Short mmCIF file of C-alpha atoms and ligand atoms in Angstrom, two decimals:
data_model
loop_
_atom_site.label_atom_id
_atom_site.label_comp_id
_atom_site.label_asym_id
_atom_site.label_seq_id
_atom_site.Cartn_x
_atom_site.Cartn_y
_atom_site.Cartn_z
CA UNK A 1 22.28 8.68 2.92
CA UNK A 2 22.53 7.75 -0.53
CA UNK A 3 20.02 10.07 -2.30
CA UNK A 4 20.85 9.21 -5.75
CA UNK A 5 19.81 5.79 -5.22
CA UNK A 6 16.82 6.53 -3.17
CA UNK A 7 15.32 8.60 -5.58
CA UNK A 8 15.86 6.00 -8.57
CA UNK A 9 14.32 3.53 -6.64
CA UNK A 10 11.06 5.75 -5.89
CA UNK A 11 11.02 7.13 -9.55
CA UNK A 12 11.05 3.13 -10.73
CA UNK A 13 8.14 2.00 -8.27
CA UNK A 14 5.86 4.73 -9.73
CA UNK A 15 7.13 4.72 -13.16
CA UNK A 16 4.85 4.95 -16.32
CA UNK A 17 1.71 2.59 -16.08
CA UNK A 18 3.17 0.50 -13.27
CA UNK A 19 2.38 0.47 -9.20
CA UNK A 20 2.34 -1.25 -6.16
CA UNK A 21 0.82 -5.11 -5.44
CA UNK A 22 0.49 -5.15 -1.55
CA UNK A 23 1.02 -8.31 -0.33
CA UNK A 24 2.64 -8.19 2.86
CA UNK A 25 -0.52 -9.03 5.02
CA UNK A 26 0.48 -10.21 8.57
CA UNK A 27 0.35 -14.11 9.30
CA UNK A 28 -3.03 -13.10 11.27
CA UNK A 29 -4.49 -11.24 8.79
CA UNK A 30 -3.30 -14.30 5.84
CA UNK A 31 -4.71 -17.07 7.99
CA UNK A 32 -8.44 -15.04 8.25
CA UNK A 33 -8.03 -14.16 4.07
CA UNK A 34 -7.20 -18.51 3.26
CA UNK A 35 -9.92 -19.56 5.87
CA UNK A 36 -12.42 -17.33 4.39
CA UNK A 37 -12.08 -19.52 0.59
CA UNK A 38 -11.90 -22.62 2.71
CA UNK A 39 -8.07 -23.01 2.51
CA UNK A 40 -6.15 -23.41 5.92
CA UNK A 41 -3.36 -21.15 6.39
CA UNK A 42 0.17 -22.36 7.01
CA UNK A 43 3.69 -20.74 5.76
CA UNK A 44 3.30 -23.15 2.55
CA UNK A 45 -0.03 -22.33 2.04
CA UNK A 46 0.76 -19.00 2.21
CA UNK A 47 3.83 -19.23 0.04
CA UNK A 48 1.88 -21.47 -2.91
CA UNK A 49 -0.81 -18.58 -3.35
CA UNK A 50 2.03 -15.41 -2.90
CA UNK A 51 4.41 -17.47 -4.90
CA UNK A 52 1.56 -17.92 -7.52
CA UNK A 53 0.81 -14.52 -7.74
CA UNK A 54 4.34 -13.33 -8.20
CA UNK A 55 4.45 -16.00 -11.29
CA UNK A 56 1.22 -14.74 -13.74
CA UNK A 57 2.79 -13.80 -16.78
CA UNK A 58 2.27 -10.28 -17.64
CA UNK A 59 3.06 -9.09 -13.80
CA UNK A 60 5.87 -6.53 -14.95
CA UNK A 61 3.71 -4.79 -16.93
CA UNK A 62 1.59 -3.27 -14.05
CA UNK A 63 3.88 -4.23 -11.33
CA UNK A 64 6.63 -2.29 -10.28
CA UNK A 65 7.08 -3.13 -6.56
CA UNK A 66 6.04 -6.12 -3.99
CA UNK A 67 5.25 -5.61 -0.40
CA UNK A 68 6.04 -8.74 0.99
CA UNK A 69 6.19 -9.81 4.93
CA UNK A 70 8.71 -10.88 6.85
CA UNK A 71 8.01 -14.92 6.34
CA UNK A 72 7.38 -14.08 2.75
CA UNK A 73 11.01 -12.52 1.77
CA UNK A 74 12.70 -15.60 3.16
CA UNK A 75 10.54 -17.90 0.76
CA UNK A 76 10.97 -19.67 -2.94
CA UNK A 77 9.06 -19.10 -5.32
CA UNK A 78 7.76 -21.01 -7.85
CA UNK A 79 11.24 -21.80 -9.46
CA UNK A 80 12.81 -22.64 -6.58
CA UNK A 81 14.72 -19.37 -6.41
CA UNK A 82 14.18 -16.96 -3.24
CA UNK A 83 11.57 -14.54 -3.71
CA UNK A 84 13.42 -11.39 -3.76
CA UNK A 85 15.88 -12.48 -6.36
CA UNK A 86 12.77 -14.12 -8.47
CA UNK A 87 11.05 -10.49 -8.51
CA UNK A 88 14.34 -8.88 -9.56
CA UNK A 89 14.34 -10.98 -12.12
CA UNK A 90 10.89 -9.67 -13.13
CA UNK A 91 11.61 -6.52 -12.98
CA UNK A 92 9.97 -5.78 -9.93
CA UNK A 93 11.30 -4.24 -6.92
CA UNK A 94 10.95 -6.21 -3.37
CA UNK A 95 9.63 -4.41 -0.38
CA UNK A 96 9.12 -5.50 3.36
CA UNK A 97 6.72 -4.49 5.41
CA UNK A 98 8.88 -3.07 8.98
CA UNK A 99 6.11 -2.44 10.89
CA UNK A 100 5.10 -4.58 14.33
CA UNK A 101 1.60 -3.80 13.77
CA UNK A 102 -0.62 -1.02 15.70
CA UNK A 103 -0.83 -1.53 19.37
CA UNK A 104 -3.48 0.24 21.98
CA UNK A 105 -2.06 4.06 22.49
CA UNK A 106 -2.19 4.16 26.05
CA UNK A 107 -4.66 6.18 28.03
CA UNK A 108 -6.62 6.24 24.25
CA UNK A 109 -9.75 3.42 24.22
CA UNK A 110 -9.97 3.02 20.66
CA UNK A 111 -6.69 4.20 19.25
CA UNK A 112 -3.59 2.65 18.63
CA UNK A 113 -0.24 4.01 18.21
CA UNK A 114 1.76 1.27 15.20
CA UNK A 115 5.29 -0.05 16.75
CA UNK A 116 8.10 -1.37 15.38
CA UNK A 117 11.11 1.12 15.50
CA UNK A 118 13.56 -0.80 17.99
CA UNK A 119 15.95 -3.14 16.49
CA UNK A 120 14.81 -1.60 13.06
CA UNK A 121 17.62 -0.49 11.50
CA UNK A 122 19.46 -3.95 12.06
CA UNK A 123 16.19 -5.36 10.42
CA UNK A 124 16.51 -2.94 7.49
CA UNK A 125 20.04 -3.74 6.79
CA UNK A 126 19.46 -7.57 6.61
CA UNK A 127 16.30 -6.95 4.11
CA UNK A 128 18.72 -4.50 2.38
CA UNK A 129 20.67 -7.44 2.41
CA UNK A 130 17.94 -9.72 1.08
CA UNK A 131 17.18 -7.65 -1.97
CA UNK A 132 14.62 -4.94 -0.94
CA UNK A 133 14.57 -1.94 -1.78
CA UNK A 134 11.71 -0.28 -0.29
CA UNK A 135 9.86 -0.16 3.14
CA UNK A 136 6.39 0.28 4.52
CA UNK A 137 5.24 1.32 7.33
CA UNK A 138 1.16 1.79 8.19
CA UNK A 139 -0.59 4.36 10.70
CA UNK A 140 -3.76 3.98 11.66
CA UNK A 141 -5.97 6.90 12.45
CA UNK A 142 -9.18 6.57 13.47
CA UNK A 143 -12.12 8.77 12.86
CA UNK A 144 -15.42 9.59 15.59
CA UNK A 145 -17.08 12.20 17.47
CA UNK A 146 -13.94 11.98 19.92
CA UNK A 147 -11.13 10.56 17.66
CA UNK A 148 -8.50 10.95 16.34
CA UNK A 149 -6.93 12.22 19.64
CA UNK A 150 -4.23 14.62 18.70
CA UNK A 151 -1.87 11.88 20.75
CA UNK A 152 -2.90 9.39 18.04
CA UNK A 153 -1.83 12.21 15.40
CA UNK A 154 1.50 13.63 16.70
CA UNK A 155 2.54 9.89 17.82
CA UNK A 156 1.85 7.84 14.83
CA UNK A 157 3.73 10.94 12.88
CA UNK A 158 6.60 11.10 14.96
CA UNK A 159 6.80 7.37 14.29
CA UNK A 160 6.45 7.29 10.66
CA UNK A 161 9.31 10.54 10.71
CA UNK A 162 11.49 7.87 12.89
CA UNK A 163 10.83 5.12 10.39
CA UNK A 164 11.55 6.45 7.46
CA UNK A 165 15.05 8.33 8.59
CA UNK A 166 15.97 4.90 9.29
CA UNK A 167 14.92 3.09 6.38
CA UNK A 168 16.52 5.84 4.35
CA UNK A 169 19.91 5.93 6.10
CA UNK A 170 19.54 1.95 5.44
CA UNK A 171 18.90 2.65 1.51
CA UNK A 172 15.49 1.96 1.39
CA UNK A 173 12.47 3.75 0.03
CA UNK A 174 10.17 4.50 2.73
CA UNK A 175 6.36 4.84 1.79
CA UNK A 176 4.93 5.77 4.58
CA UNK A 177 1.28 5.20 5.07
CA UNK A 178 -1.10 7.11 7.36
CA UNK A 179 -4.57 5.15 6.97
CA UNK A 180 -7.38 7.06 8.03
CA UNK A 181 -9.98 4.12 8.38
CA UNK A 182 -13.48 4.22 6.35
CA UNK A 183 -15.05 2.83 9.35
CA UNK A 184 -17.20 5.38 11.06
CA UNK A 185 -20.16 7.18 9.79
CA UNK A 186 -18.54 10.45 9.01
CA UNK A 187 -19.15 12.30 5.99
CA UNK A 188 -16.08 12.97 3.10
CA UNK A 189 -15.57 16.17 4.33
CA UNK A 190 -14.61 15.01 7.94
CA UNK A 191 -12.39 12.66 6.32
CA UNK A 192 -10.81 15.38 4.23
CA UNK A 193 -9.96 17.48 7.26
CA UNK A 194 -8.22 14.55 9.43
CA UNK A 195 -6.30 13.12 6.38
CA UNK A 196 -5.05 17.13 6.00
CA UNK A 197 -4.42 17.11 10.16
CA UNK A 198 -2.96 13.66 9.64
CA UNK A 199 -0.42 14.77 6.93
CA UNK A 200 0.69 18.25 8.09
CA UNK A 201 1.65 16.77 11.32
CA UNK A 202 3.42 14.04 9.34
CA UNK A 203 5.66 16.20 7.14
CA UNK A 204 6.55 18.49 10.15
CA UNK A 205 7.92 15.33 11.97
CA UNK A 206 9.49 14.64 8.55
CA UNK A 207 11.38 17.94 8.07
CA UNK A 208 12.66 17.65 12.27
CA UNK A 209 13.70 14.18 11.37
CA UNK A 210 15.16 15.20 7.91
CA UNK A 211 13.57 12.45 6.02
CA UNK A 212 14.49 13.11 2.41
CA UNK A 213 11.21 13.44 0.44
CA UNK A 214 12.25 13.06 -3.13
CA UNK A 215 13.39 9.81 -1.81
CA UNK A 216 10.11 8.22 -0.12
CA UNK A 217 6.43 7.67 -1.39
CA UNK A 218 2.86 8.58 0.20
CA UNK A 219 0.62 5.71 0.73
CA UNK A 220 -2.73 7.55 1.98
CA UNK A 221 -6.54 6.98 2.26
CA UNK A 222 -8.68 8.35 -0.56
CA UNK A 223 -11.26 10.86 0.63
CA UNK A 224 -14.43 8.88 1.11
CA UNK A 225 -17.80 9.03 3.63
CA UNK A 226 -17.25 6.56 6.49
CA UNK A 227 -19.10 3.28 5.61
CA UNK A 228 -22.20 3.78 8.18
CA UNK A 229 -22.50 7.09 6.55
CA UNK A 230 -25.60 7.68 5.25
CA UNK A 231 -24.53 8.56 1.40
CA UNK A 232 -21.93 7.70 -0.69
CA UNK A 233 -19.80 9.93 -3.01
CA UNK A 234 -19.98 9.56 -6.31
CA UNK A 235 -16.59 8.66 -8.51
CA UNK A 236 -15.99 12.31 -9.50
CA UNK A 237 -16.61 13.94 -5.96
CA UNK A 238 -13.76 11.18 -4.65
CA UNK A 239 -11.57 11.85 -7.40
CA UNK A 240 -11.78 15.81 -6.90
CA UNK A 241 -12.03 16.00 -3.22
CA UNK A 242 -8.88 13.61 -2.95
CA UNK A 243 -6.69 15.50 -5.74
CA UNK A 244 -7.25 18.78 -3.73
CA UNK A 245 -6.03 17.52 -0.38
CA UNK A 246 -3.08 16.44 -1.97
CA UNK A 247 -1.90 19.15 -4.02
CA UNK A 248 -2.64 21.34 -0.88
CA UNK A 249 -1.22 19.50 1.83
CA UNK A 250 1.64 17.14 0.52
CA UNK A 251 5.12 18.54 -0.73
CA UNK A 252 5.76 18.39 -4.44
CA UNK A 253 9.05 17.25 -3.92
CA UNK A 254 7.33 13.55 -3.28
CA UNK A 255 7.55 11.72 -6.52
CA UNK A 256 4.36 9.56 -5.86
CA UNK A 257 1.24 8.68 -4.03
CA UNK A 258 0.55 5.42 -4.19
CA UNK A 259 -3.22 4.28 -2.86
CA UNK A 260 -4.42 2.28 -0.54
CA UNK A 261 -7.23 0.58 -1.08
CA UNK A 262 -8.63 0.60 2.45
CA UNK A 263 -11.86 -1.52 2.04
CA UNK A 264 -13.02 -0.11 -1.64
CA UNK A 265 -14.28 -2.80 -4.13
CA UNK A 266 -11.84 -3.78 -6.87
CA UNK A 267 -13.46 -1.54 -9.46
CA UNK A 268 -14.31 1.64 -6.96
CA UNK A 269 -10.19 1.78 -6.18
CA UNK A 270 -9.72 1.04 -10.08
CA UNK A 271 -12.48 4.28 -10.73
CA UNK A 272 -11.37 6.67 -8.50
CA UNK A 273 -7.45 6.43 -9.37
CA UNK A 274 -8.57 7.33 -13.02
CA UNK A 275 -10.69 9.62 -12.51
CA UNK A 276 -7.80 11.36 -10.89
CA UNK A 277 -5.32 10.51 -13.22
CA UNK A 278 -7.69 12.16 -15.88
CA UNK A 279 -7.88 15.40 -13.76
CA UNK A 280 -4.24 15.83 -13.85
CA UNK A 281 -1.62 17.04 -14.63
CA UNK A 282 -0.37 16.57 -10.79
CA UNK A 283 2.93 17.18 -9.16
CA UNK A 284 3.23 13.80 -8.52
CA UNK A 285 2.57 10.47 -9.96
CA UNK A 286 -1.00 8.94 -9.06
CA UNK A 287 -0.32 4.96 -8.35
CA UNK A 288 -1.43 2.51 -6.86
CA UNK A 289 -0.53 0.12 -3.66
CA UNK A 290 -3.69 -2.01 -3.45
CA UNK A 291 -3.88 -5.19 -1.61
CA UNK A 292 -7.79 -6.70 -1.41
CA UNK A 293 -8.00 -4.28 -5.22
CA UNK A 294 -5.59 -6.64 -6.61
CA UNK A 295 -6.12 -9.84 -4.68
CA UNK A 296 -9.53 -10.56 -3.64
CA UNK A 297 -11.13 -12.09 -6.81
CA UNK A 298 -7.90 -13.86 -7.65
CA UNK A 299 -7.93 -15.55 -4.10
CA UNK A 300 -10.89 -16.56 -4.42
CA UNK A 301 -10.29 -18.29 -8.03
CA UNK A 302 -7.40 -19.58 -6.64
CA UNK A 303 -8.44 -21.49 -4.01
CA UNK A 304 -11.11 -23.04 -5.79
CA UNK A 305 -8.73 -24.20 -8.74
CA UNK A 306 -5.16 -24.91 -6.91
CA UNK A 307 -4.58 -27.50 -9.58
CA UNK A 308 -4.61 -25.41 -12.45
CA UNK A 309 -3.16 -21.76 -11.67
CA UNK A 310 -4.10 -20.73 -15.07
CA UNK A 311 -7.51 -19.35 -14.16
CA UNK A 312 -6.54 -17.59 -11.29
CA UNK A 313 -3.60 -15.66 -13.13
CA UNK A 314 -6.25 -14.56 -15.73
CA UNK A 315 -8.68 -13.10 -13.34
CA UNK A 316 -5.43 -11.49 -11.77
CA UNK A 317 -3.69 -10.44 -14.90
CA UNK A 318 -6.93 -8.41 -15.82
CA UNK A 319 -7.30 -6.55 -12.32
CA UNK A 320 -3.77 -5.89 -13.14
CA UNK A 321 -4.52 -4.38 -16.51
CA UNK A 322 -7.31 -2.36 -15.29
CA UNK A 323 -4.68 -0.69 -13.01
CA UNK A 324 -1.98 -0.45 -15.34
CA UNK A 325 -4.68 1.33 -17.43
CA UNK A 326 -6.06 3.60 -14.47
CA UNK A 327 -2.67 5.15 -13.95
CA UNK A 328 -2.91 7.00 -17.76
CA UNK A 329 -6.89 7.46 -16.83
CA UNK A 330 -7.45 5.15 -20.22
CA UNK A 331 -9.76 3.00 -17.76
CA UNK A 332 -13.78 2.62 -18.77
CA UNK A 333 -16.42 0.56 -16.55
CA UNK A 334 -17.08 -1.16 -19.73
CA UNK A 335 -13.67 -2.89 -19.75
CA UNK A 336 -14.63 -4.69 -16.47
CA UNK A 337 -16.35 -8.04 -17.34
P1 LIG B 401 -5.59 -2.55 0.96
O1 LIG B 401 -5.39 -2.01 -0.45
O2 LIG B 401 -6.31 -3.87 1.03
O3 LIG B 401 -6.14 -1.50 1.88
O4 LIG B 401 -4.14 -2.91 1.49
C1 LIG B 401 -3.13 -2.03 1.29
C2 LIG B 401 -2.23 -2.06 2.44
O5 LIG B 401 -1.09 -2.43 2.30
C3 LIG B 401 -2.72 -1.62 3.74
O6 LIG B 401 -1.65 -1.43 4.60
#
């Protein structure tokens, strides 16, 4: 395993004011994002909009990394070069998703177990190949008066453990991502409790598999009410609650947490991360890997003005800047238009 470059490579994707764009949504999920603005989905629809994305002018400043999917990394963009090499270019570090997506845990209703480990060190090597340099790989957990079953739990970490040995021995970061959903009507502090179950059973299947730490990222859940719950929390309780799981229950030796959005609005993700960022100083860096916080006003723009990418890059480059400005907590409500 070559730990030297592992580490460099998870140092650069949370480096100073920079994070994550997620953009490695599954065909499925792609095709229901472009039919929802009215755009029908097909690999060059897909690859004008991602390709579009990629090419917005101030991208490096915010952007360290791309999660891209499998059709994605085999794609031009808008230069004609292949994606991968295009991002280098920028600055910015490709990343594949590896996952197969999460598949019904048998003998679970409800609960799903996310596949994707056979044949994956072959895959890793060719997008090692291709120019990434990271990995991701997403968990799904699932919270309600019966679940998460601790089969969910100890499977989906023993996966995640598997995954990113793999990736590592392959040379690529692995953030590994254990969602715990917002859908439910929980309060935060059942939330707080399974993402703490969640990650202590993750880092013991970690240390068995010897998954070198300084040499991966977290990509977790904030700690939030479920969204039938009756009450939401307010920016600081999220901020707080969140920033004490994870200085309790992840190992400082990970350089970085980077977010998931999970279903937040584009300004609640933008809030809570500096909030946090503001409470610090914290063992790790506090970054982002948003998907629908980056993307969803910019898809929308885009699909109604295809013609002229201009105006989408402008509402994009200023969710960008909002980020690159939560990650020093120099954020304010009043910045958003
Ligand atoms: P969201 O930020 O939209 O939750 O997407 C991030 C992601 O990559 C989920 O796996």
């Amino acid at each position: 395993m070559d730990t030297a470059l592992l580490e460099s490579t998870a140092n650069f994707l949370v480096g100073p004011g920079r994070g994550i764009l997620a953009a490695d949504e599954s065909n499925g999920t792609m095709t229901k994002r472009l039919e929802s603005v009215g755009v029908e989905s097909s690999p060059e629809t897909r690859r004008e909009y991602r390709a579009s994305l990629f090419a917005m002018p101030t991208i490096s400043k915010a952007i360290s990394g791309v999660i891209l999917y499998d059709e994605t990394i085999r794609q031009n963009a808008v230069d004609g070069t292949s994606i991968p090499d295009y991002l280098h270019a920028r600055n910015i570090m490709p990343g594949i998703k590896v996952d197969t997506g999460a598949k019904p845990l048998a003998g679970h209703d409800g609960e799903t177990v996310t596949e994707g480990l056979d044949g994956l060190r072959e895959r890793c090597a060719e997008y090692f190949e291709m120019g990434a340099r990271f990995a991701k790989w997403r968990a799904v957990i699932r919270i309600s008066d019966t679940m998460p079953s601790e089969a969910c739990i100890s499977t989906n970490a023993h996966a995640l453990a598997r995954y990113a040995a793999i990736c590592q021995e392959q040379g690529l970061v692995p953030i590994i991502e254990p969602e715990v959903l917002m859908e439910g009507d929980h309060d935060a502090v059942r939330c707080y409790a399974v993402t703490a179950d969640v990650l202590a059973a993750t880092w013991d299947e970690c240390k068995v598999q010897g998954v070198h730490l300084p040499g991966a990222l977290l990509k977790p859940n904030m700690v939030l009410p479920g969204k039938g719950h009756s009450t939401r929390s307010d920016v600081e309780t999220c901020a707080r609650m969140t920033v004490d799981l994870l200085h309790s229950h992840v190992p400082h030796e990970i350089p970085g947490i980077v977010f998931l959005s999970g279903g937040q609005t584009e300004v609640e993700a933008t809030a809570h991360l500096n909030m946090m960022n503001n409470m610090g100083p914290h063992p790790f860096q506090l970054s982002y890997s948003y998907g629908r916080a980056l993307q969803a006003t910019t898809l929308k723009t885009w699909a109604k003005n295809r013609d002229d990418v201009s105006v989408a890059h402008k509402v994009f480059a200023h969710r960008c800047e909002m980020a690159h400005l939560a990650r020093s907590g120099s954020w304010s409500a009043n910045l958003e238009v």
